[in-house]
Amino acid sequence: MGREQPIFSTRAHVFQIDPNTKKNWVPTSKHAVTVSYFYDSTRNVYRIISLDGSKAIINSTITPNMTFTKTSQKFGQWADSRANTVYGLGFSSEHHLSKFAEKFQEFKEAARLAKEKSQEKMELTSTPSQESAGGDLQSPLTPESINGTDDERTPDVTQNSEPRAEPTQNALPFSHSAGDRTQGLSHASSAISKHWEAELATLKGNNAKLTAALLESTANVKQWKQQLAAYQEEAERLHKRVTELECVSSQANAVNTHKTELNQTIQELEETLKVKEEEIERLKQEIDNARELQEQRDSLTQKLQEVEIRNKDLEGQLSDLEQRLEKSQSEQEAFRNNLKTLLEILDGKIFELTELRDNLAKLLECS
């Protein structure tokens, strides 16, 4: 039985669709890895295989109904119904993506022809197909066997140094920069602080008004209590006076008239007393409302203190992020300087090699 061999290899960043959301991409490799087409001549089976160390992150058998779709200049994807997933590959250039897509179409067509030949053979011989029996078998692979041949393998030196291609369609947005997070925290902290400052100013104004109203109501209650006591004394005095007048028979008519007037005065006083009592009840309710508002003010003041503490924490996080941003910028600047120095050295070496080649050419001509 022949061994499965790589027939084309390239390098790419590997992704798989999130099995939960079926929308976002999940990277399965931290860096670009080798992705190879394998062909099993015994079973006429083509497979796409990629290893990250000793772990197989792609093991997809190509079938005639598969389709490789280019979703951007450097990213492509295909669905594997057997593995119940969608694979995505991010290449370093559009050329590598096109080459991989061409090979995918070529091997897909080869798989279709092999399947048709197998079906024809099965119809002619009326024997069970060996392809279905062996389709689930996997040949043992090693990282060395996936690297491919020297002629078709993509050079590693340039690809390792090139930027990573990210999925642009149906892809998961990557995290923002540290500067964006810093700016967001600053805006959030400023907005929260202004909001609670305005709330505190409103509460202070309401508290001052309620305090003044409470003091005024307390003074009015005391005054109304004094008036009520005076009215009660007056009513008692008038009752006594009526009794005295009734005892005087000689002044019966005057007493009756005066009694009527007194009764009217008493009714008026009773009505006034009733109004004052209602006013007192109303003031008591206002006092209770004022106490409730005071409790609400205390609660909001406590919340404001908690927000101020949280604001300080956010300011600390903002300061930490700013320091980290400055450190990252300085590290990037140092890396750029080192890269510039390295480029200058390489330019010098290239110039020396050019001079050496010219001198060797002259020596050859002279000889």
mmCIF file of C-alpha atoms in Angstrom:
data_model
loop_
_atom_site.group_PDB
_atom_site.id
_atom_site.type_symbol
_atom_site.label_atom_id
_atom_site.label_comp_id
_atom_site.label_asym_id
_atom_site.label_seq_id
_atom_site.Cartn_x
_atom_site.Cartn_y
_atom_site.Cartn_z
ATOM 1 C CA MET A 1 0.000 0.000 0.000
ATOM 2 C CA GLY A 2 1.545 3.331 -1.117
ATOM 3 C CA ARG A 3 2.211 6.130 1.327
ATOM 4 C CA GLU A 4 0.324 9.446 1.133
ATOM 5 C CA GLN A 5 2.618 12.150 -0.248
ATOM 6 C CA PRO A 6 2.473 16.003 -0.273
ATOM 7 C CA ILE A 7 2.014 17.439 -3.770
ATOM 8 C CA PHE A 8 1.806 21.171 -2.981
ATOM 9 C CA SER A 9 2.683 23.231 0.103
ATOM 10 C CA THR A 10 2.390 26.846 1.145
ATOM 11 C CA ARG A 11 2.263 28.853 4.380
ATOM 12 C CA ALA A 12 -0.733 30.664 5.853
ATOM 13 C CA HIS A 13 -2.478 31.633 9.077
ATOM 14 C CA VAL A 14 -5.217 29.099 9.876
ATOM 15 C CA PHE A 15 -8.704 29.962 11.182
ATOM 16 C CA GLN A 16 -11.875 28.007 11.947
ATOM 17 C CA ILE A 17 -15.433 29.298 12.233
ATOM 18 C CA ASP A 18 -16.699 29.684 15.802
ATOM 19 C CA PRO A 19 -18.882 26.570 16.425
ATOM 20 C CA ASN A 20 -21.187 28.569 18.732
ATOM 21 C CA THR A 21 -21.906 31.712 16.703
ATOM 22 C CA LYS A 22 -21.151 30.301 13.221
ATOM 23 C CA LYS A 23 -20.115 33.871 12.337
ATOM 24 C CA ASN A 24 -16.804 34.800 13.922
ATOM 25 C CA TRP A 25 -13.363 33.431 13.046
ATOM 26 C CA VAL A 26 -11.218 31.728 15.700
ATOM 27 C CA PRO A 27 -7.440 31.537 14.981
ATOM 28 C CA THR A 28 -6.067 28.000 15.391
ATOM 29 C CA SER A 29 -2.417 28.940 14.809
ATOM 30 C CA LYS A 30 -0.392 31.658 16.517
ATOM 31 C CA HIS A 31 1.754 32.178 13.419
ATOM 32 C CA ALA A 32 1.907 31.119 9.784
ATOM 33 C CA VAL A 33 2.114 27.336 9.411
ATOM 34 C CA THR A 34 2.623 24.960 6.484
ATOM 35 C CA VAL A 35 -0.584 23.975 4.674
ATOM 36 C CA SER A 36 -0.198 21.056 2.243
ATOM 37 C CA TYR A 37 -2.207 19.148 -0.353
ATOM 38 C CA PHE A 38 -1.725 15.377 0.033
ATOM 39 C CA TYR A 39 -2.571 12.678 -2.509
ATOM 40 C CA ASP A 40 -3.182 9.021 -1.727
ATOM 41 C CA SER A 41 -2.660 7.149 -5.024
ATOM 42 C CA THR A 42 -4.055 3.932 -3.575
ATOM 43 C CA ARG A 43 -7.461 5.424 -2.818
ATOM 44 C CA ASN A 44 -7.397 8.408 -5.242
ATOM 45 C CA VAL A 45 -8.042 10.753 -2.307
ATOM 46 C CA TYR A 46 -6.865 14.376 -1.988
ATOM 47 C CA ARG A 47 -6.571 15.964 1.430
ATOM 48 C CA ILE A 48 -5.595 19.376 2.879
ATOM 49 C CA ILE A 49 -3.496 18.923 6.026
ATOM 50 C CA SER A 50 -1.739 21.355 8.351
ATOM 51 C CA LEU A 51 0.104 20.703 11.592
ATOM 52 C CA ASP A 52 0.914 23.144 14.378
ATOM 53 C CA GLY A 53 3.712 21.263 16.088
ATOM 54 C CA SER A 54 2.313 17.759 16.501
ATOM 55 C CA LYS A 55 -1.337 18.855 16.462
ATOM 56 C CA ALA A 56 -3.358 18.554 13.231
ATOM 57 C CA ILE A 57 -5.307 21.816 12.873
ATOM 58 C CA ILE A 58 -6.552 21.013 9.329
ATOM 59 C CA ASN A 59 -7.489 17.528 8.097
ATOM 60 C CA SER A 60 -9.949 18.035 5.258
ATOM 61 C CA THR A 61 -10.684 15.526 2.469
ATOM 62 C CA ILE A 62 -11.461 17.283 -0.828
ATOM 63 C CA THR A 63 -14.795 16.274 -2.357
ATOM 64 C CA PRO A 64 -16.379 17.336 -5.690
ATOM 65 C CA ASN A 65 -19.040 19.451 -3.978
ATOM 66 C CA MET A 66 -16.551 21.617 -2.050
ATOM 67 C CA THR A 67 -15.939 25.248 -3.054
ATOM 68 C CA PHE A 68 -12.987 27.475 -2.140
ATOM 69 C CA THR A 69 -14.115 31.115 -1.875
ATOM 70 C CA LYS A 70 -11.849 34.180 -1.927
ATOM 71 C CA THR A 71 -13.326 36.668 0.553
ATOM 72 C CA SER A 72 -10.540 39.248 0.208
ATOM 73 C CA GLN A 73 -7.204 39.760 -1.551
ATOM 74 C CA LYS A 74 -5.373 37.611 1.019
ATOM 75 C CA PHE A 75 -8.064 35.473 2.628
ATOM 76 C CA GLY A 76 -10.025 32.431 1.463
ATOM 77 C CA GLN A 77 -12.307 29.810 3.011
ATOM 78 C CA TRP A 78 -14.058 26.485 2.357
ATOM 79 C CA ALA A 79 -16.663 24.402 4.194
ATOM 80 C CA ASP A 80 -16.017 20.795 5.215
ATOM 81 C CA SER A 81 -19.264 18.947 5.899
ATOM 82 C CA ARG A 82 -17.457 15.893 7.255
ATOM 83 C CA ALA A 83 -15.617 17.947 9.882
ATOM 84 C CA ASN A 84 -18.748 20.109 10.377
ATOM 85 C CA THR A 85 -16.728 23.329 10.209
ATOM 86 C CA VAL A 86 -15.479 26.082 7.901
ATOM 87 C CA TYR A 87 -11.734 26.593 7.444
ATOM 88 C CA GLY A 88 -10.154 29.968 6.664
ATOM 89 C CA LEU A 89 -6.620 30.741 5.460
ATOM 90 C CA GLY A 90 -4.873 34.121 5.620
ATOM 91 C CA PHE A 91 -1.986 34.413 3.146
ATOM 92 C CA SER A 92 0.908 36.843 2.983
ATOM 93 C CA SER A 93 0.088 37.893 -0.601
ATOM 94 C CA GLU A 94 -2.617 37.674 -3.236
ATOM 95 C CA HIS A 95 -0.341 35.499 -5.401
ATOM 96 C CA HIS A 96 -0.163 32.770 -2.739
ATOM 97 C CA LEU A 97 -3.947 32.871 -2.317
ATOM 98 C CA SER A 98 -4.518 32.542 -6.080
ATOM 99 C CA LYS A 99 -2.055 29.660 -6.317
ATOM 100 C CA PHE A 100 -3.759 27.796 -3.476
ATOM 101 C CA ALA A 101 -7.201 28.400 -5.049
ATOM 102 C CA GLU A 102 -5.971 27.080 -8.429
ATOM 103 C CA LYS A 103 -4.650 23.917 -6.775
ATOM 104 C CA PHE A 104 -7.918 23.509 -4.868
ATOM 105 C CA GLN A 105 -9.910 23.656 -8.106
ATOM 106 C CA GLU A 106 -7.467 21.303 -9.843
ATOM 107 C CA PHE A 107 -7.575 18.665 -7.102
ATOM 108 C CA LYS A 108 -11.335 19.066 -6.710
ATOM 109 C CA GLU A 109 -11.739 18.243 -10.425
ATOM 110 C CA ALA A 110 -9.345 15.304 -10.014
ATOM 111 C CA ALA A 111 -11.413 14.047 -7.087
ATOM 112 C CA ARG A 112 -14.570 14.325 -9.207
ATOM 113 C CA LEU A 113 -13.013 12.301 -12.038
ATOM 114 C CA ALA A 114 -11.718 9.699 -9.597
ATOM 115 C CA LYS A 115 -15.198 9.394 -8.079
ATOM 116 C CA GLU A 116 -16.795 8.949 -11.532
ATOM 117 C CA LYS A 117 -14.244 6.287 -12.484
ATOM 118 C CA SER A 118 -14.863 4.521 -9.189
ATOM 119 C CA GLN A 119 -18.612 4.551 -9.796
ATOM 120 C CA GLU A 120 -18.154 3.213 -13.340
ATOM 121 C CA LYS A 121 -15.888 0.458 -12.058
ATOM 122 C CA MET A 122 -18.425 -0.405 -9.390
ATOM 123 C CA GLU A 123 -21.201 -0.633 -11.960
ATOM 124 C CA LEU A 124 -19.073 -2.844 -14.230
ATOM 125 C CA THR A 125 -17.777 -5.194 -11.566
ATOM 126 C CA SER A 126 -20.790 -4.959 -9.189
ATOM 127 C CA THR A 127 -18.373 -5.066 -6.286
ATOM 128 C CA PRO A 128 -18.323 -2.779 -3.232
ATOM 129 C CA SER A 129 -16.243 0.352 -3.698
ATOM 130 C CA GLN A 130 -12.977 0.415 -1.824
ATOM 131 C CA GLU A 131 -12.999 4.182 -1.789
ATOM 132 C CA SER A 132 -15.889 4.409 0.676
ATOM 133 C CA ALA A 133 -14.301 1.764 2.861
ATOM 134 C CA GLY A 134 -10.976 3.549 2.979
ATOM 135 C CA GLY A 135 -12.254 7.147 2.975
ATOM 136 C CA ASP A 136 -12.160 7.417 6.726
ATOM 137 C CA LEU A 137 -8.684 5.926 7.099
ATOM 138 C CA GLN A 138 -5.886 8.411 7.628
ATOM 139 C CA SER A 139 -2.247 7.754 6.815
ATOM 140 C CA PRO A 140 0.263 8.460 9.592
ATOM 141 C CA LEU A 141 1.799 11.905 9.141
ATOM 142 C CA THR A 142 4.819 13.637 10.519
ATOM 143 C CA PRO A 143 5.680 17.343 10.425
ATOM 144 C CA GLU A 144 8.528 16.471 8.023
ATOM 145 C CA SER A 145 6.172 14.862 5.454
ATOM 146 C CA ILE A 146 3.991 17.983 5.278
ATOM 147 C CA ASN A 147 6.763 20.367 4.277
ATOM 148 C CA GLY A 148 6.355 19.312 0.611
ATOM 149 C CA THR A 149 8.876 19.150 -2.199
ATOM 150 C CA ASP A 150 11.571 21.738 -2.724
ATOM 151 C CA ASP A 151 10.132 22.720 -6.130
ATOM 152 C CA GLU A 152 6.580 23.517 -5.000
ATOM 153 C CA ARG A 153 7.101 24.640 -1.409
ATOM 154 C CA THR A 154 6.754 28.364 -0.832
ATOM 155 C CA PRO A 155 9.968 29.997 0.482
ATOM 156 C CA ASP A 156 9.860 30.384 4.253
ATOM 157 C CA VAL A 157 12.197 33.366 4.621
ATOM 158 C CA THR A 158 10.004 35.977 3.001
ATOM 159 C CA GLN A 159 6.718 34.633 4.341
ATOM 160 C CA ASN A 160 7.769 34.541 7.948
ATOM 161 C CA SER A 161 8.677 38.210 7.814
ATOM 162 C CA GLU A 162 5.565 39.384 5.990
ATOM 163 C CA PRO A 163 2.459 40.723 7.826
ATOM 164 C CA ARG A 164 -0.342 38.387 8.780
ATOM 165 C CA ALA A 165 -3.429 38.452 6.544
ATOM 166 C CA GLU A 166 -6.654 38.792 8.484
ATOM 167 C CA PRO A 167 -10.211 37.727 7.456
ATOM 168 C CA THR A 168 -12.165 40.724 6.129
ATOM 169 C CA GLN A 169 -15.603 39.143 5.508
ATOM 170 C CA ASN A 170 -17.592 37.408 8.243
ATOM 171 C CA ALA A 171 -14.542 38.021 10.394
ATOM 172 C CA LEU A 172 -14.203 38.867 14.069
ATOM 173 C CA PRO A 173 -12.967 42.437 14.639
ATOM 174 C CA PHE A 174 -9.716 42.497 16.518
ATOM 175 C CA SER A 175 -9.090 44.572 19.638
ATOM 176 C CA HIS A 176 -8.530 48.333 19.441
ATOM 177 C CA SER A 177 -5.242 49.971 20.152
ATOM 178 C CA ALA A 178 -4.181 51.090 23.615
ATOM 179 C CA GLY A 179 -4.707 54.721 22.545
ATOM 180 C CA ASP A 180 -8.369 54.066 21.685
ATOM 181 C CA ARG A 181 -8.942 52.358 25.046
ATOM 182 C CA THR A 182 -7.252 55.266 26.835
ATOM 183 C CA GLN A 183 -9.390 57.807 25.016
ATOM 184 C CA GLY A 184 -12.555 55.832 25.718
ATOM 185 C CA LEU A 185 -11.826 55.596 29.435
ATOM 186 C CA SER A 186 -11.063 59.332 29.560
ATOM 187 C CA HIS A 187 -14.355 60.285 27.857
ATOM 188 C CA ALA A 188 -16.348 57.875 30.068
ATOM 189 C CA SER A 189 -14.743 59.222 33.253
ATOM 190 C CA SER A 190 -15.351 62.860 32.229
ATOM 191 C CA ALA A 191 -18.996 62.232 31.287
ATOM 192 C CA ILE A 192 -19.749 60.386 34.561
ATOM 193 C CA SER A 193 -18.073 63.108 36.620
ATOM 194 C CA LYS A 194 -20.020 65.935 34.903
ATOM 195 C CA HIS A 195 -23.313 64.054 35.260
ATOM 196 C CA TRP A 196 -22.925 63.511 39.003
ATOM 197 C CA GLU A 197 -21.670 67.075 39.569
ATOM 198 C CA ALA A 198 -24.890 68.368 37.985
ATOM 199 C CA GLU A 199 -26.956 65.943 40.119
ATOM 200 C CA LEU A 200 -25.143 67.130 43.268
ATOM 201 C CA ALA A 201 -25.760 70.814 42.426
ATOM 202 C CA THR A 202 -29.486 70.118 41.883
ATOM 203 C CA LEU A 203 -29.693 68.186 45.154
ATOM 204 C CA LYS A 204 -27.982 71.002 47.055
ATOM 205 C CA GLY A 205 -30.479 73.527 45.648
ATOM 206 C CA ASN A 206 -33.456 71.300 46.499
ATOM 207 C CA ASN A 207 -32.054 70.668 49.976
ATOM 208 C CA ALA A 208 -31.733 74.398 50.648
ATOM 209 C CA LYS A 209 -35.342 74.997 49.526
ATOM 210 C CA LEU A 210 -36.648 72.090 51.609
ATOM 211 C CA THR A 211 -34.721 73.262 54.676
ATOM 212 C CA ALA A 212 -36.188 76.777 54.358
ATOM 213 C CA ALA A 213 -39.698 75.385 53.857
ATOM 214 C CA LEU A 214 -39.260 73.060 56.837
ATOM 215 C CA LEU A 215 -38.163 75.917 59.108
ATOM 216 C CA GLU A 216 -41.049 78.080 57.897
ATOM 217 C CA SER A 217 -43.552 75.256 58.410
ATOM 218 C CA THR A 218 -42.247 74.580 61.920
ATOM 219 C CA ALA A 219 -42.622 78.268 62.824
ATOM 220 C CA ASN A 220 -46.154 78.353 61.382
ATOM 221 C CA VAL A 221 -47.131 75.226 63.323
ATOM 222 C CA LYS A 222 -45.965 76.806 66.572
ATOM 223 C CA GLN A 223 -47.836 80.015 65.748
ATOM 224 C CA TRP A 224 -51.017 78.098 64.827
ATOM 225 C CA LYS A 225 -50.798 76.064 68.028
ATOM 226 C CA GLN A 226 -50.617 79.299 70.023
ATOM 227 C CA GLN A 227 -53.591 80.741 68.111
ATOM 228 C CA LEU A 228 -55.525 77.506 68.681
ATOM 229 C CA ALA A 229 -54.869 77.652 72.405
ATOM 230 C CA ALA A 230 -55.975 81.286 72.426
ATOM 231 C CA TYR A 231 -59.152 80.395 70.508
ATOM 232 C CA GLN A 232 -59.906 77.577 72.935
ATOM 233 C CA GLU A 233 -59.463 79.906 75.897
ATOM 234 C CA GLU A 234 -61.656 82.439 74.189
ATOM 235 C CA ALA A 235 -64.333 79.822 73.553
ATOM 236 C CA GLU A 236 -64.300 78.734 77.182
ATOM 237 C CA ARG A 237 -64.512 82.303 78.334
ATOM 238 C CA LEU A 238 -67.420 82.929 75.985
ATOM 239 C CA HIS A 239 -69.208 79.809 77.189
ATOM 240 C CA LYS A 240 -68.840 81.063 80.765
ATOM 241 C CA ARG A 241 -70.037 84.443 79.701
ATOM 242 C CA VAL A 242 -73.133 82.938 78.085
ATOM 243 C CA THR A 243 -73.902 81.041 81.261
ATOM 244 C CA GLU A 244 -73.611 84.222 83.322
ATOM 245 C CA LEU A 245 -75.848 86.097 80.931
ATOM 246 C CA GLU A 246 -78.491 83.398 81.010
ATOM 247 C CA CYS A 247 -78.586 83.728 84.798
ATOM 248 C CA VAL A 248 -79.481 87.346 84.494
ATOM 249 C CA SER A 249 -83.238 87.282 83.714
ATOM 250 C CA SER A 250 -83.527 91.027 83.501
ATOM 251 C CA GLN A 251 -81.274 91.087 80.527
ATOM 252 C CA ALA A 252 -82.805 88.054 78.805
ATOM 253 C CA ASN A 253 -83.360 89.679 75.441
ATOM 254 C CA ALA A 254 -79.912 91.204 75.354
ATOM 255 C CA VAL A 255 -78.457 87.933 76.547
ATOM 256 C CA ASN A 256 -80.285 85.952 73.805
ATOM 257 C CA THR A 257 -79.062 88.350 71.171
ATOM 258 C CA HIS A 258 -75.582 88.244 72.565
ATOM 259 C CA LYS A 259 -75.841 84.457 72.850
ATOM 260 C CA THR A 260 -76.721 84.192 69.184
ATOM 261 C CA GLU A 261 -73.772 86.320 68.318
ATOM 262 C CA LEU A 262 -71.551 84.259 70.575
ATOM 263 C CA ASN A 263 -72.815 81.033 69.031
ATOM 264 C CA GLN A 264 -72.033 82.388 65.613
ATOM 265 C CA THR A 265 -68.600 83.420 66.819
ATOM 266 C CA ILE A 266 -68.092 79.961 68.298
ATOM 267 C CA GLN A 267 -69.113 78.303 65.007
ATOM 268 C CA GLU A 268 -66.717 80.551 63.141
ATOM 269 C CA LEU A 269 -63.965 79.713 65.618
ATOM 270 C CA GLU A 270 -64.732 76.003 65.300
ATOM 271 C CA GLU A 271 -64.581 76.250 61.511
ATOM 272 C CA THR A 272 -61.320 78.191 61.769
ATOM 273 C CA LEU A 273 -60.002 75.562 64.184
ATOM 274 C CA LYS A 274 -60.968 72.802 61.753
ATOM 275 C CA VAL A 275 -59.177 74.625 58.899
ATOM 276 C CA LYS A 276 -56.088 75.053 61.081
ATOM 277 C CA GLU A 277 -56.123 71.378 62.015
ATOM 278 C CA GLU A 278 -56.291 70.464 58.322
ATOM 279 C CA GLU A 279 -53.429 72.863 57.687
ATOM 280 C CA ILE A 280 -51.428 71.207 60.455
ATOM 281 C CA GLU A 281 -52.029 67.776 58.895
ATOM 282 C CA ARG A 282 -50.903 69.093 55.543
ATOM 283 C CA LEU A 283 -47.752 70.529 57.076
ATOM 284 C CA LYS A 284 -47.045 67.209 58.784
ATOM 285 C CA GLN A 285 -47.252 65.480 55.392
ATOM 286 C CA GLU A 286 -44.901 68.089 53.917
ATOM 287 C CA ILE A 287 -42.469 67.435 56.782
ATOM 288 C CA ASP A 288 -42.623 63.688 56.073
ATOM 289 C CA ASN A 289 -41.993 64.365 52.368
ATOM 290 C CA ALA A 290 -39.087 66.589 53.289
ATOM 291 C CA ARG A 291 -37.594 63.769 55.366
ATOM 292 C CA GLU A 292 -37.990 61.350 52.459
ATOM 293 C CA LEU A 293 -36.259 63.817 50.163
ATOM 294 C CA GLN A 294 -33.491 64.177 52.733
ATOM 295 C CA GLU A 295 -33.044 60.391 52.741
ATOM 296 C CA GLN A 296 -32.929 60.390 48.932
ATOM 297 C CA ARG A 297 -30.308 63.134 49.010
ATOM 298 C CA ASP A 298 -28.208 61.112 51.449
ATOM 299 C CA SER A 299 -28.533 58.047 49.191
ATOM 300 C CA LEU A 300 -27.513 60.022 46.104
ATOM 301 C CA THR A 301 -24.607 61.547 48.012
ATOM 302 C CA GLN A 302 -23.405 58.051 48.887
ATOM 303 C CA LYS A 303 -23.747 56.987 45.253
ATOM 304 C CA LEU A 304 -21.797 60.074 44.223
ATOM 305 C CA GLN A 305 -19.003 59.106 46.602
ATOM 306 C CA GLU A 306 -18.965 55.598 45.122
ATOM 307 C CA VAL A 307 -18.815 57.079 41.617
ATOM 308 C CA GLU A 308 -15.935 59.342 42.672
ATOM 309 C CA ILE A 309 -14.066 56.293 43.991
ATOM 310 C CA ARG A 310 -14.763 54.472 40.737
ATOM 311 C CA ASN A 311 -13.644 57.551 38.827
ATOM 312 C CA LYS A 312 -10.351 57.485 40.719
ATOM 313 C CA ASP A 313 -9.939 53.821 39.810
ATOM 314 C CA LEU A 314 -10.594 54.660 36.162
ATOM 315 C CA GLU A 315 -8.081 57.480 36.360
ATOM 316 C CA GLY A 316 -5.552 55.010 37.763
ATOM 317 C CA GLN A 317 -6.283 52.591 34.911
ATOM 318 C CA LEU A 318 -5.985 55.482 32.451
ATOM 319 C CA SER A 319 -2.606 56.454 33.892
ATOM 320 C CA ASP A 320 -1.441 52.848 33.699
ATOM 321 C CA LEU A 321 -2.572 52.566 30.074
ATOM 322 C CA GLU A 322 -0.812 55.827 29.222
ATOM 323 C CA GLN A 323 2.404 54.508 30.759
ATOM 324 C CA ARG A 324 2.048 51.253 28.839
ATOM 325 C CA LEU A 325 1.357 53.202 25.648
ATOM 326 C CA GLU A 326 4.457 55.342 26.164
ATOM 327 C CA LYS A 327 6.519 52.215 26.860
ATOM 328 C CA SER A 328 5.133 50.537 23.720
ATOM 329 C CA GLN A 329 5.893 53.624 21.639
ATOM 330 C CA SER A 330 9.441 53.786 22.962
ATOM 331 C CA GLU A 331 9.922 50.087 22.228
ATOM 332 C CA GLN A 332 8.607 50.579 18.692
ATOM 333 C CA GLU A 333 10.919 53.530 18.213
ATOM 334 C CA ALA A 334 13.891 51.467 19.410
ATOM 335 C CA PHE A 335 12.877 48.631 17.076
ATOM 336 C CA ARG A 336 12.668 51.067 14.158
ATOM 337 C CA ASN A 337 16.092 52.447 14.966
ATOM 338 C CA ASN A 338 17.569 48.936 15.154
ATOM 339 C CA LEU A 339 15.876 48.030 11.867
ATOM 340 C CA LYS A 340 17.212 51.169 10.239
ATOM 341 C CA THR A 341 20.720 50.352 11.454
ATOM 342 C CA LEU A 342 20.381 46.799 10.136
ATOM 343 C CA LEU A 343 19.227 48.095 6.755
ATOM 344 C CA GLU A 344 22.213 50.430 6.588
ATOM 345 C CA ILE A 345 24.541 47.529 7.348
ATOM 346 C CA LEU A 346 22.817 45.389 4.691
ATOM 347 C CA ASP A 347 23.147 48.205 2.162
ATOM 348 C CA GLY A 348 26.871 48.369 2.903
ATOM 349 C CA LYS A 349 27.259 44.617 2.554
ATOM 350 C CA ILE A 350 25.321 44.633 -0.722
ATOM 351 C CA PHE A 351 27.530 47.432 -2.019
ATOM 352 C CA GLU A 352 30.667 45.484 -1.039
ATOM 353 C CA LEU A 353 29.324 42.356 -2.726
ATOM 354 C CA THR A 354 28.581 44.370 -5.878
ATOM 355 C CA GLU A 355 32.139 45.710 -5.940
ATOM 356 C CA LEU A 356 33.471 42.201 -5.368
ATOM 357 C CA ARG A 357 31.373 40.873 -8.269
ATOM 358 C CA ASP A 358 32.617 43.655 -10.542
ATOM 359 C CA ASN A 359 36.230 42.917 -9.570
ATOM 360 C CA LEU A 360 35.750 39.203 -10.218
ATOM 361 C CA ALA A 361 34.196 39.960 -13.607
ATOM 362 C CA LYS A 362 37.182 42.155 -14.485
ATOM 363 C CA LEU A 363 39.592 39.416 -13.426
ATOM 364 C CA LEU A 364 37.751 36.931 -15.592
ATOM 365 C CA GLU A 365 37.896 39.266 -18.546
ATOM 366 C CA CYS A 366 41.596 39.848 -18.004
ATOM 367 C CA SER A 367 42.283 36.143 -17.780
#
